[in-house]
PDB file of C-alpha atoms in Angstrom:
ATOM      1  CA  MET A   1     -11.109 -46.133 160.729  1.00 83.00           C
ATOM      2  CA  THR A   2     -12.256 -44.380 157.556  1.00 92.00           C
ATOM      3  CA  ALA A   3     -13.587 -40.872 157.653  1.00 90.00           C
ATOM      4  CA  TYR A   4     -16.625 -39.888 155.574  1.00 92.00           C
ATOM      5  CA  GLU A   5     -17.541 -36.465 154.288  1.00 92.00           C
ATOM      6  CA  LEU A   6     -21.149 -35.380 154.548  1.00 93.00           C
ATOM      7  CA  ARG A   7     -22.481 -32.274 152.770  1.00 96.00           C
ATOM      8  CA  PRO A   8     -25.642 -30.683 154.056  1.00 98.00           C
ATOM      9  CA  VAL A   9     -28.311 -30.191 151.442  1.00 98.00           C
ATOM     10  CA  GLY A  10     -30.104 -27.426 153.359  1.00 98.00           C
ATOM     11  CA  HIS A  11     -31.129 -26.328 156.848  1.00 98.00           C
ATOM     12  CA  VAL A  12     -34.074 -26.226 159.200  1.00 97.00           C
ATOM     13  CA  GLU A  13     -35.924 -22.947 159.714  1.00 97.00           C
ATOM     14  CA  SER A  14     -37.679 -23.017 163.063  1.00 94.00           C
ATOM     15  CA  VAL A  15     -38.873 -20.849 165.936  1.00 91.00           C
ATOM     16  CA  LEU A  16     -36.741 -23.083 168.205  1.00 85.00           C
ATOM     17  CA  THR A  17     -33.425 -21.344 168.676  1.00 88.00           C
ATOM     18  CA  ASP A  18     -31.642 -23.236 171.452  1.00 83.00           C
ATOM     19  CA  ARG A  19     -31.488 -26.731 172.825  1.00 73.00           C
ATOM     20  CA  SER A  20     -32.860 -25.841 176.232  1.00 69.00           C
ATOM     21  CA  GLY A  21     -36.166 -24.690 174.742  1.00 72.00           C
ATOM     22  CA  ALA A  22     -36.572 -27.569 172.294  1.00 68.00           C
ATOM     23  CA  PRO A  23     -38.872 -30.487 173.054  1.00 53.00           C
ATOM     24  CA  ARG A  24     -37.178 -33.889 173.278  1.00 64.00           C
ATOM     25  CA  GLN A  25     -39.678 -35.555 170.915  1.00 67.00           C
ATOM     26  CA  PRO A  26     -42.032 -34.226 168.260  1.00 64.00           C
ATOM     27  CA  ASP A  27     -45.183 -35.138 170.243  1.00 61.00           C
ATOM     28  CA  GLU A  28     -44.022 -33.017 173.193  1.00 63.00           C
ATOM     29  CA  GLY A  29     -44.924 -29.656 171.641  1.00 62.00           C
ATOM     30  CA  ALA A  30     -42.625 -29.475 168.644  1.00 77.00           C
ATOM     31  CA  PRO A  31     -43.662 -26.651 166.328  1.00 86.00           C
ATOM     32  CA  ASP A  32     -44.132 -26.800 162.563  1.00 91.00           C
ATOM     33  CA  ALA A  33     -40.958 -25.834 160.672  1.00 96.00           C
ATOM     34  CA  TRP A  34     -39.531 -25.343 157.205  1.00 98.00           C
ATOM     35  CA  LEU A  35     -36.933 -27.459 155.500  1.00 98.00           C
ATOM     36  CA  VAL A  36     -34.943 -25.056 153.274  1.00 98.00           C
ATOM     37  CA  PHE A  37     -32.931 -26.797 150.579  1.00 98.00           C
ATOM     38  CA  ASP A  38     -30.031 -25.209 148.771  1.00 98.00           C
ATOM     39  CA  ASP A  39     -30.912 -24.220 145.231  1.00 98.00           C
ATOM     40  CA  ALA A  40     -28.346 -26.813 143.920  1.00 98.00           C
ATOM     41  CA  TYR A  41     -30.735 -29.525 145.198  1.00 98.00           C
ATOM     42  CA  ALA A  42     -33.963 -28.158 143.726  1.00 98.00           C
ATOM     43  CA  ALA A  43     -34.335 -31.180 141.396  1.00 98.00           C
ATOM     44  CA  ALA A  44     -34.055 -33.503 144.423  1.00 98.00           C
ATOM     45  CA  VAL A  45     -37.142 -31.854 145.976  1.00 98.00           C
ATOM     46  CA  ASP A  46     -39.283 -32.826 142.977  1.00 97.00           C
ATOM     47  CA  GLY A  47     -41.854 -35.419 144.059  1.00 97.00           C
ATOM     48  CA  LEU A  48     -42.166 -34.252 147.666  1.00 98.00           C
ATOM     49  CA  ALA A  49     -45.796 -33.287 148.184  1.00 97.00           C
ATOM     50  CA  PRO A  50     -48.246 -32.254 150.892  1.00 98.00           C
ATOM     51  CA  GLY A  51     -49.595 -35.269 152.738  1.00 97.00           C
ATOM     52  CA  MET A  52     -46.409 -37.309 152.471  1.00 96.00           C
ATOM     53  CA  ASP A  53     -44.626 -38.677 155.521  1.00 96.00           C
ATOM     54  CA  VAL A  54     -40.829 -38.605 155.246  1.00 97.00           C
ATOM     55  CA  LEU A  55     -37.758 -39.440 157.284  1.00 97.00           C
ATOM     56  CA  LEU A  56     -35.595 -36.408 157.749  1.00 97.00           C
ATOM     57  CA  LEU A  57     -31.906 -36.913 158.616  1.00 98.00           C
ATOM     58  CA  THR A  58     -30.168 -33.943 160.215  1.00 97.00           C
ATOM     59  CA  TRP A  59     -26.719 -33.228 161.617  1.00 97.00           C
ATOM     60  CA  LEU A  60     -27.066 -32.204 165.273  1.00 94.00           C
ATOM     61  CA  ASP A  61     -24.304 -29.683 164.885  1.00 94.00           C
ATOM     62  CA  ARG A  62     -24.489 -28.403 168.507  1.00 94.00           C
ATOM     63  CA  ALA A  63     -24.126 -31.894 170.020  1.00 92.00           C
ATOM     64  CA  ASP A  64     -21.253 -33.066 172.245  1.00 92.00           C
ATOM     65  CA  ARG A  65     -19.535 -35.779 170.172  1.00 94.00           C
ATOM     66  CA  ASP A  66     -17.573 -37.097 173.144  1.00 94.00           C
ATOM     67  CA  THR A  67     -20.613 -38.219 175.112  1.00 93.00           C
ATOM     68  CA  LEU A  68     -20.934 -42.019 175.318  1.00 94.00           C
ATOM     69  CA  THR A  69     -23.335 -42.489 178.255  1.00 95.00           C
ATOM     70  CA  VAL A  70     -26.312 -40.458 179.501  1.00 93.00           C
ATOM     71  CA  ARG A  71     -29.068 -40.683 182.059  1.00 90.00           C
ATOM     72  CA  PRO A  72     -32.121 -41.036 179.814  1.00 85.00           C
ATOM     73  CA  ARG A  73     -34.196 -37.893 179.558  1.00 78.00           C
ATOM     74  CA  GLY A  74     -31.736 -36.196 182.012  1.00 76.00           C
ATOM     75  CA  ASP A  75     -33.347 -38.039 184.920  1.00 81.00           C
ATOM     76  CA  ALA A  76     -30.786 -38.468 187.714  1.00 85.00           C
ATOM     77  CA  ALA A  77     -32.755 -41.408 189.114  1.00 91.00           C
ATOM     78  CA  ARG A  78     -32.168 -43.398 185.926  1.00 91.00           C
ATOM     79  CA  PRO A  79     -28.958 -45.424 185.426  1.00 92.00           C
ATOM     80  CA  LEU A  80     -26.224 -44.372 183.048  1.00 93.00           C
ATOM     81  CA  THR A  81     -27.041 -45.825 179.624  1.00 93.00           C
ATOM     82  CA  GLY A  82     -24.990 -46.004 176.436  1.00 94.00           C
ATOM     83  CA  VAL A  83     -26.084 -43.396 173.908  1.00 95.00           C
ATOM     84  CA  PHE A  84     -26.692 -46.096 171.276  1.00 95.00           C
ATOM     85  CA  ALA A  85     -29.572 -47.321 173.447  1.00 94.00           C
ATOM     86  CA  THR A  86     -31.134 -43.819 173.671  1.00 91.00           C
ATOM     87  CA  ARG A  87     -32.381 -40.991 171.441  1.00 87.00           C
ATOM     88  CA  ALA A  88     -29.903 -38.563 173.136  1.00 90.00           C
ATOM     89  CA  PRO A  89     -28.624 -35.834 170.749  1.00 90.00           C
ATOM     90  CA  ASP A  90     -25.133 -35.972 172.229  1.00 91.00           C
ATOM     91  CA  ARG A  91     -23.312 -38.919 170.634  1.00 92.00           C
ATOM     92  CA  PRO A  92     -20.233 -39.747 168.528  1.00 95.00           C
ATOM     93  CA  ASN A  93     -22.004 -39.111 165.206  1.00 95.00           C
ATOM     94  CA  PRO A  94     -24.960 -36.844 166.017  1.00 95.00           C
ATOM     95  CA  ILE A  95     -27.325 -37.765 163.258  1.00 96.00           C
ATOM     96  CA  GLY A  96     -30.920 -36.695 163.930  1.00 95.00           C
ATOM     97  CA  LEU A  97     -33.733 -38.895 162.717  1.00 95.00           C
ATOM     98  CA  HIS A  98     -37.122 -37.254 162.410  1.00 94.00           C
ATOM     99  CA  ASP A  99     -40.414 -38.685 161.144  1.00 93.00           C
ATOM    100  CA  VAL A 100     -42.203 -35.625 159.671  1.00 95.00           C
ATOM    101  CA  HIS A 101     -45.432 -34.933 157.719  1.00 96.00           C
ATOM    102  CA  ILE A 102     -45.265 -32.544 154.779  1.00 98.00           C
ATOM    103  CA  LEU A 103     -47.808 -29.709 154.947  1.00 98.00           C
ATOM    104  CA  ALA A 104     -46.726 -27.713 151.884  1.00 98.00           C
ATOM    105  CA  VAL A 105     -44.022 -27.406 149.275  1.00 98.00           C
ATOM    106  CA  ASP A 106     -42.943 -24.018 147.886  1.00 98.00           C
ATOM    107  CA  GLY A 107     -39.988 -24.388 145.515  1.00 97.00           C
ATOM    108  CA  THR A 108     -37.044 -25.489 147.633  1.00 98.00           C
ATOM    109  CA  ARG A 109     -38.917 -24.887 150.885  1.00 98.00           C
ATOM    110  CA  VAL A 110     -40.850 -27.741 152.529  1.00 98.00           C
ATOM    111  CA  HIS A 111     -43.199 -26.968 155.406  1.00 98.00           C
ATOM    112  CA  VAL A 112     -43.422 -29.881 157.908  1.00 97.00           C
ATOM    113  CA  ARG A 113     -45.393 -30.657 161.045  1.00 95.00           C
ATOM    114  CA  ASN A 114     -43.928 -31.144 164.524  1.00 92.00           C
ATOM    115  CA  LEU A 115     -40.193 -30.910 164.086  1.00 94.00           C
ATOM    116  CA  GLU A 116     -38.055 -30.750 167.268  1.00 90.00           C
ATOM    117  CA  ALA A 117     -34.845 -29.684 165.445  1.00 92.00           C
ATOM    118  CA  ILE A 118     -33.602 -26.186 166.204  1.00 93.00           C
ATOM    119  CA  ASP A 119     -33.158 -23.348 163.782  1.00 95.00           C
ATOM    120  CA  ARG A 120     -30.236 -23.661 161.309  1.00 97.00           C
ATOM    121  CA  THR A 121     -29.807 -27.428 161.956  1.00 96.00           C
ATOM    122  CA  PRO A 122     -28.158 -28.828 158.822  1.00 98.00           C
ATOM    123  CA  ILE A 123     -30.244 -31.257 156.694  1.00 98.00           C
ATOM    124  CA  LEU A 124     -28.407 -34.350 155.458  1.00 98.00           C
ATOM    125  CA  ASP A 125     -31.155 -36.195 153.571  1.00 98.00           C
ATOM    126  CA  VAL A 126     -34.878 -36.862 153.218  1.00 98.00           C
ATOM    127  CA  LYS A 127     -36.422 -40.235 152.398  1.00 97.00           C
ATOM    128  CA  PRO A 128     -40.028 -41.263 151.943  1.00 95.00           C
ATOM    129  CA  LEU A 129     -41.422 -43.221 154.869  1.00 91.00           C
ATOM    130  CA  LEU A 130     -42.345 -46.675 153.541  1.00 86.00           C
ATOM    131  CA  THR A 131     -45.187 -48.655 154.992  1.00 78.00           C
ATOM    132  CA  ARG A 132     -46.149 -52.288 154.402  1.00 77.00           C
ATOM    133  CA  ASP A 133     -48.548 -51.345 151.631  1.00 71.00           C
ATOM    134  CA  ARG A 134     -45.930 -49.273 149.700  1.00 63.00           C
TER     135      ARG A 134
END
């Protein structure tokens, strides 16, 4: 297999500091947070604006990359399920996918609503969320 190198473009700044206190999904009490981009990527932030919905890709750097099966939502009554059929953070390539709404942009800092990623999570990329009419 071929290996690929990913370079974070920034990090998440959040009040969430550990996995145990983080909600599993954004609609389960995730706080607003800041996306802090490295100065080298300032030009890439141009065009992001309040009111936009974007897909945020993160690297879940505290995940267990050897996990292949989980009991969904940690529920012992549920059957073991392959991680590719779940949203579990522990997985071979722990890429986080987050649908977030931009509240404000301040230079290389982007304030977003309801992000369940924990503080210092590396940011891989941001892409506009496309709808049928765009």
